């Protein structure tokens, strides 16, 4: 039973425009949500997190928005750059443990 | 600069062989994890450890075993590899950041192919 869902397998955006990656979850007991970026043949790298008691967190070009009532979060990348092309994973940290639950990822392609 | 190291990066072996995937971290983290990932799929937790001599199975059933004799070392072993074990194996360790989030740092992964 997948508790973190990324329903868009891929997204293509022009350089300089905004990229919006979406994530839905089913477990109300998640404390934190995290976004990871993964290049081929590498491990995921941490990008940004948000507490379940916040609705927005910003770090440079990356902003994460959380809508608890809809059980939905999104990652905004502005402006998008070709180097942002990678697979982005949404992850959640349950209240009762330390390991993360991951979505299936969304492959972002930023074209020049 | 990687603080968590996995070897081998790539391994192709025959069915029935015993293999050990190595994972070491230099950050002094107590918590370590093994995830398994296939292309287009989520990362599945197969083992975790919260400290020396502590290991637990994750959500995804796995025929592999792990050990944690030293804080920095968390190897994963398959006694008899099968083609169904073909996958990417990702090791991670974690710490709480000032934000309060438990952030996992991943190694580069070990891609295993069993013929």
PDB file of N, CA, C and O in Angstrom, chain A residues 24-62:
ATOM      1  N   UNK A  24       1.314  13.377  -3.530  1.00  0.00           N
ATOM      2  CA  UNK A  24       0.170  13.175  -2.648  1.00  0.00           C
ATOM      3  C   UNK A  24       0.515  12.105  -1.621  1.00  0.00           C
ATOM      4  O   UNK A  24       1.328  11.219  -1.895  1.00  0.00           O
ATOM      5  N   UNK A  25      -0.104  12.178  -0.462  1.00  0.00           N
ATOM      6  CA  UNK A  25       0.166  11.180   0.563  1.00  0.00           C
ATOM      7  C   UNK A  25      -1.138  10.784   1.236  1.00  0.00           C
ATOM      8  O   UNK A  25      -2.135  11.506   1.180  1.00  0.00           O
ATOM      9  N   UNK A  26      -1.110   9.616   1.869  1.00  0.00           N
ATOM     10  CA  UNK A  26      -2.341   9.106   2.476  1.00  0.00           C
ATOM     11  C   UNK A  26      -2.272   9.038   4.000  1.00  0.00           C
ATOM     12  O   UNK A  26      -3.299   8.958   4.658  1.00  0.00           O
ATOM     13  N   UNK A  27      -1.067   9.100   4.556  1.00  0.00           N
ATOM     14  CA  UNK A  27      -0.896   8.917   6.006  1.00  0.00           C
ATOM     15  C   UNK A  27      -0.845  10.273   6.708  1.00  0.00           C
ATOM     16  O   UNK A  27       0.055  11.069   6.464  1.00  0.00           O
ATOM     17  N   UNK A  28      -1.781  10.527   7.587  1.00  0.00           N
ATOM     18  CA  UNK A  28      -1.819  11.807   8.296  1.00  0.00           C
ATOM     19  C   UNK A  28      -0.763  11.914   9.377  1.00  0.00           C
ATOM     20  O   UNK A  28      -0.591  12.976   9.971  1.00  0.00           O
ATOM     21  N   UNK A  29      -0.041  10.814   9.640  1.00  0.00           N
ATOM     22  CA  UNK A  29       0.936  10.795  10.725  1.00  0.00           C
ATOM     23  C   UNK A  29       2.353  11.109  10.263  1.00  0.00           C
ATOM     24  O   UNK A  29       3.309  10.875  10.997  1.00  0.00           O
ATOM     25  N   UNK A  30       2.496  11.613   9.053  1.00  0.00           N
ATOM     26  CA  UNK A  30       3.832  12.012   8.605  1.00  0.00           C
ATOM     27  C   UNK A  30       4.214  13.338   9.270  1.00  0.00           C
ATOM     28  O   UNK A  30       3.431  14.277   9.302  1.00  0.00           O
ATOM     29  N   UNK A  31       5.455  13.407   9.806  1.00  0.00           N
ATOM     30  CA  UNK A  31       5.924  14.612  10.484  1.00  0.00           C
ATOM     31  C   UNK A  31       6.621  15.583   9.547  1.00  0.00           C
ATOM     32  O   UNK A  31       6.509  16.794   9.708  1.00  0.00           O
ATOM     33  N   UNK A  32       7.406  15.031   8.630  1.00  0.00           N
ATOM     34  CA  UNK A  32       8.180  15.854   7.713  1.00  0.00           C
ATOM     35  C   UNK A  32       8.074  15.278   6.308  1.00  0.00           C
ATOM     36  O   UNK A  32       7.923  14.069   6.130  1.00  0.00           O
ATOM     37  N   UNK A  33       8.195  16.164   5.348  1.00  0.00           N
ATOM     38  CA  UNK A  33       8.231  15.777   3.943  1.00  0.00           C
ATOM     39  C   UNK A  33       9.534  16.295   3.344  1.00  0.00           C
ATOM     40  O   UNK A  33       9.965  17.407   3.660  1.00  0.00           O
ATOM     41  N   UNK A  34      10.141  15.470   2.491  1.00  0.00           N
ATOM     42  CA  UNK A  34      11.433  15.811   1.926  1.00  0.00           C
ATOM     43  C   UNK A  34      11.400  15.584   0.420  1.00  0.00           C
ATOM     44  O   UNK A  34      10.681  14.713  -0.077  1.00  0.00           O
ATOM     45  N   UNK A  35      12.209  16.344  -0.265  1.00  0.00           N
ATOM     46  CA  UNK A  35      12.404  16.141  -1.696  1.00  0.00           C
ATOM     47  C   UNK A  35      13.864  15.779  -1.951  1.00  0.00           C
ATOM     48  O   UNK A  35      14.784  16.398  -1.394  1.00  0.00           O
ATOM     49  N   UNK A  36      14.048  14.766  -2.799  1.00  0.00           N
ATOM     50  CA  UNK A  36      15.372  14.318  -3.195  1.00  0.00           C
ATOM     51  C   UNK A  36      15.468  14.387  -4.718  1.00  0.00           C
ATOM     52  O   UNK A  36      14.481  14.226  -5.428  1.00  0.00           O
ATOM     53  N   UNK A  37      16.697  14.581  -5.169  1.00  0.00           N
ATOM     54  CA  UNK A  37      17.007  14.637  -6.600  1.00  0.00           C
ATOM     55  C   UNK A  37      17.965  13.499  -6.911  1.00  0.00           C
ATOM     56  O   UNK A  37      18.898  13.239  -6.131  1.00  0.00           O
ATOM     57  N   UNK A  38      17.743  12.828  -8.034  1.00  0.00           N
ATOM     58  CA  UNK A  38      18.612  11.683  -8.360  1.00  0.00           C
ATOM     59  C   UNK A  38      19.036  11.733  -9.818  1.00  0.00           C
ATOM     60  O   UNK A  38      18.195  11.750 -10.715  1.00  0.00           O
ATOM     61  N   UNK A  39      20.338  11.732 -10.022  1.00  0.00           N
ATOM     62  CA  UNK A  39      20.891  11.592 -11.366  1.00  0.00           C
ATOM     63  C   UNK A  39      21.129  10.102 -11.636  1.00  0.00           C
ATOM     64  O   UNK A  39      21.305   9.316 -10.702  1.00  0.00           O
ATOM     65  N   UNK A  40      21.151   9.711 -12.916  1.00  0.00           N
ATOM     66  CA  UNK A  40      21.417   8.304 -13.246  1.00  0.00           C
ATOM     67  C   UNK A  40      22.730   7.822 -12.645  1.00  0.00           C
ATOM     68  O   UNK A  40      23.709   8.574 -12.605  1.00  0.00           O
ATOM     69  N   UNK A  41      22.744   6.609 -12.168  1.00  0.00           N
ATOM     70  CA  UNK A  41      23.935   5.966 -11.619  1.00  0.00           C
ATOM     71  C   UNK A  41      24.474   6.664 -10.367  1.00  0.00           C
ATOM     72  O   UNK A  41      25.643   6.473 -10.008  1.00  0.00           O
ATOM     73  N   UNK A  42      23.643   7.487  -9.709  1.00  0.00           N
ATOM     74  CA  UNK A  42      24.033   8.098  -8.448  1.00  0.00           C
ATOM     75  C   UNK A  42      22.942   7.867  -7.415  1.00  0.00           C
ATOM     76  O   UNK A  42      21.809   7.529  -7.754  1.00  0.00           O
ATOM     77  N   UNK A  43      23.289   8.061  -6.149  1.00  0.00           N
ATOM     78  CA  UNK A  43      22.265   7.987  -5.117  1.00  0.00           C
ATOM     79  C   UNK A  43      21.471   9.277  -5.040  1.00  0.00           C
ATOM     80  O   UNK A  43      21.908  10.314  -5.528  1.00  0.00           O
ATOM     81  N   UNK A  44      20.292   9.239  -4.430  1.00  0.00           N
ATOM     82  CA  UNK A  44      19.498  10.470  -4.266  1.00  0.00           C
ATOM     83  C   UNK A  44      20.226  11.469  -3.373  1.00  0.00           C
ATOM     84  O   UNK A  44      20.907  11.079  -2.427  1.00  0.00           O
ATOM     85  N   UNK A  45      20.068  12.753  -3.686  1.00  0.00           N
ATOM     86  CA  UNK A  45      20.623  13.812  -2.833  1.00  0.00           C
ATOM     87  C   UNK A  45      19.491  14.675  -2.301  1.00  0.00           C
ATOM     88  O   UNK A  45      18.531  14.983  -3.018  1.00  0.00           O
ATOM     89  N   UNK A  46      19.604  15.070  -1.062  1.00  0.00           N
ATOM     90  CA  UNK A  46      18.572  15.848  -0.383  1.00  0.00           C
ATOM     91  C   UNK A  46      18.497  17.258  -0.952  1.00  0.00           C
ATOM     92  O   UNK A  46      19.524  17.908  -1.180  1.00  0.00           O
ATOM     93  N   UNK A  47      17.260  17.731  -1.166  1.00  0.00           N
ATOM     94  CA  UNK A  47      17.060  19.087  -1.678  1.00  0.00           C
ATOM     95  C   UNK A  47      16.484  20.016  -0.622  1.00  0.00           C
ATOM     96  O   UNK A  47      17.054  21.068  -0.306  1.00  0.00           O
ATOM     97  N   UNK A  48      15.332  19.655  -0.093  1.00  0.00           N
ATOM     98  CA  UNK A  48      14.597  20.566   0.786  1.00  0.00           C
ATOM     99  C   UNK A  48      13.575  19.757   1.569  1.00  0.00           C
ATOM    100  O   UNK A  48      13.133  18.699   1.115  1.00  0.00           O
ATOM    101  N   UNK A  49      13.234  20.249   2.757  1.00  0.00           N
ATOM    102  CA  UNK A  49      12.228  19.572   3.571  1.00  0.00           C
ATOM    103  C   UNK A  49      11.197  20.587   4.063  1.00  0.00           C
ATOM    104  O   UNK A  49      11.411  21.796   3.986  1.00  0.00           O
ATOM    105  N   UNK A  50      10.088  20.057   4.577  1.00  0.00           N
ATOM    106  CA  UNK A  50       9.074  20.903   5.186  1.00  0.00           C
ATOM    107  C   UNK A  50       8.427  20.139   6.335  1.00  0.00           C
ATOM    108  O   UNK A  50       8.163  18.938   6.221  1.00  0.00           O
ATOM    109  N   UNK A  51       8.217  20.837   7.432  1.00  0.00           N
ATOM    110  CA  UNK A  51       7.527  20.257   8.567  1.00  0.00           C
ATOM    111  C   UNK A  51       6.029  20.202   8.285  1.00  0.00           C
ATOM    112  O   UNK A  51       5.486  21.040   7.561  1.00  0.00           O
ATOM    113  N   UNK A  52       5.357  19.244   8.886  1.00  0.00           N
ATOM    114  CA  UNK A  52       3.910  19.109   8.674  1.00  0.00           C
ATOM    115  C   UNK A  52       3.114  20.259   9.284  1.00  0.00           C
ATOM    116  O   UNK A  52       1.924  20.419   9.004  1.00  0.00           O
ATOM    117  N   UNK A  53       3.788  21.068  10.102  1.00  0.00           N
ATOM    118  CA  UNK A  53       3.078  22.203  10.706  1.00  0.00           C
ATOM    119  C   UNK A  53       3.284  23.503   9.916  1.00  0.00           C
ATOM    120  O   UNK A  53       2.781  24.550  10.294  1.00  0.00           O
ATOM    121  N   UNK A  54       4.045  23.418   8.842  1.00  0.00           N
ATOM    122  CA  UNK A  54       4.273  24.571   7.977  1.00  0.00           C
ATOM    123  C   UNK A  54       3.495  24.403   6.683  1.00  0.00           C
ATOM    124  O   UNK A  54       3.051  23.302   6.344  1.00  0.00           O
ATOM    125  N   UNK A  55       3.354  25.501   5.932  1.00  0.00           N
ATOM    126  CA  UNK A  55       2.736  25.366   4.613  1.00  0.00           C
ATOM    127  C   UNK A  55       3.682  25.782   3.480  1.00  0.00           C
ATOM    128  O   UNK A  55       3.355  25.585   2.309  1.00  0.00           O
ATOM    129  N   UNK A  56       4.847  26.290   3.831  1.00  0.00           N
ATOM    130  CA  UNK A  56       5.796  26.712   2.798  1.00  0.00           C
ATOM    131  C   UNK A  56       7.201  26.721   3.356  1.00  0.00           C
ATOM    132  O   UNK A  56       7.427  27.111   4.513  1.00  0.00           O
ATOM    133  N   UNK A  57       8.152  26.285   2.524  1.00  0.00           N
ATOM    134  CA  UNK A  57       9.558  26.423   2.870  1.00  0.00           C
ATOM    135  C   UNK A  57      10.324  26.730   1.595  1.00  0.00           C
ATOM    136  O   UNK A  57      10.091  26.106   0.561  1.00  0.00           O
ATOM    137  N   UNK A  58      11.235  27.674   1.698  1.00  0.00           N
ATOM    138  CA  UNK A  58      11.933  28.160   0.505  1.00  0.00           C
ATOM    139  C   UNK A  58      13.439  28.071   0.719  1.00  0.00           C
ATOM    140  O   UNK A  58      13.952  28.382   1.795  1.00  0.00           O
ATOM    141  N   UNK A  59      14.150  27.650  -0.335  1.00  0.00           N
ATOM    142  CA  UNK A  59      15.607  27.602  -0.282  1.00  0.00           C
ATOM    143  C   UNK A  59      16.126  27.901  -1.677  1.00  0.00           C
ATOM    144  O   UNK A  59      16.158  27.027  -2.544  1.00  0.00           O
ATOM    145  N   UNK A  60      16.504  29.151  -1.883  1.00  0.00           N
ATOM    146  CA  UNK A  60      17.010  29.538  -3.202  1.00  0.00           C
ATOM    147  C   UNK A  60      15.948  29.399  -4.280  1.00  0.00           C
ATOM    148  O   UNK A  60      14.848  29.946  -4.162  1.00  0.00           O
ATOM    149  N   UNK A  61      16.268  28.624  -5.313  1.00  0.00           N
ATOM    150  CA  UNK A  61      15.315  28.436  -6.419  1.00  0.00           C
ATOM    151  C   UNK A  61      14.217  27.423  -6.088  1.00  0.00           C
ATOM    152  O   UNK A  61      13.294  27.231  -6.879  1.00  0.00           O
ATOM    153  N   UNK A  62      14.336  26.763  -4.958  1.00  0.00           N
ATOM    154  CA  UNK A  62      13.413  25.676  -4.605  1.00  0.00           C
ATOM    155  C   UNK A  62      12.451  26.114  -3.499  1.00  0.00           C
ATOM    156  O   UNK A  62      12.872  26.645  -2.482  1.00  0.00           O
TER     157      UNK A  62
END
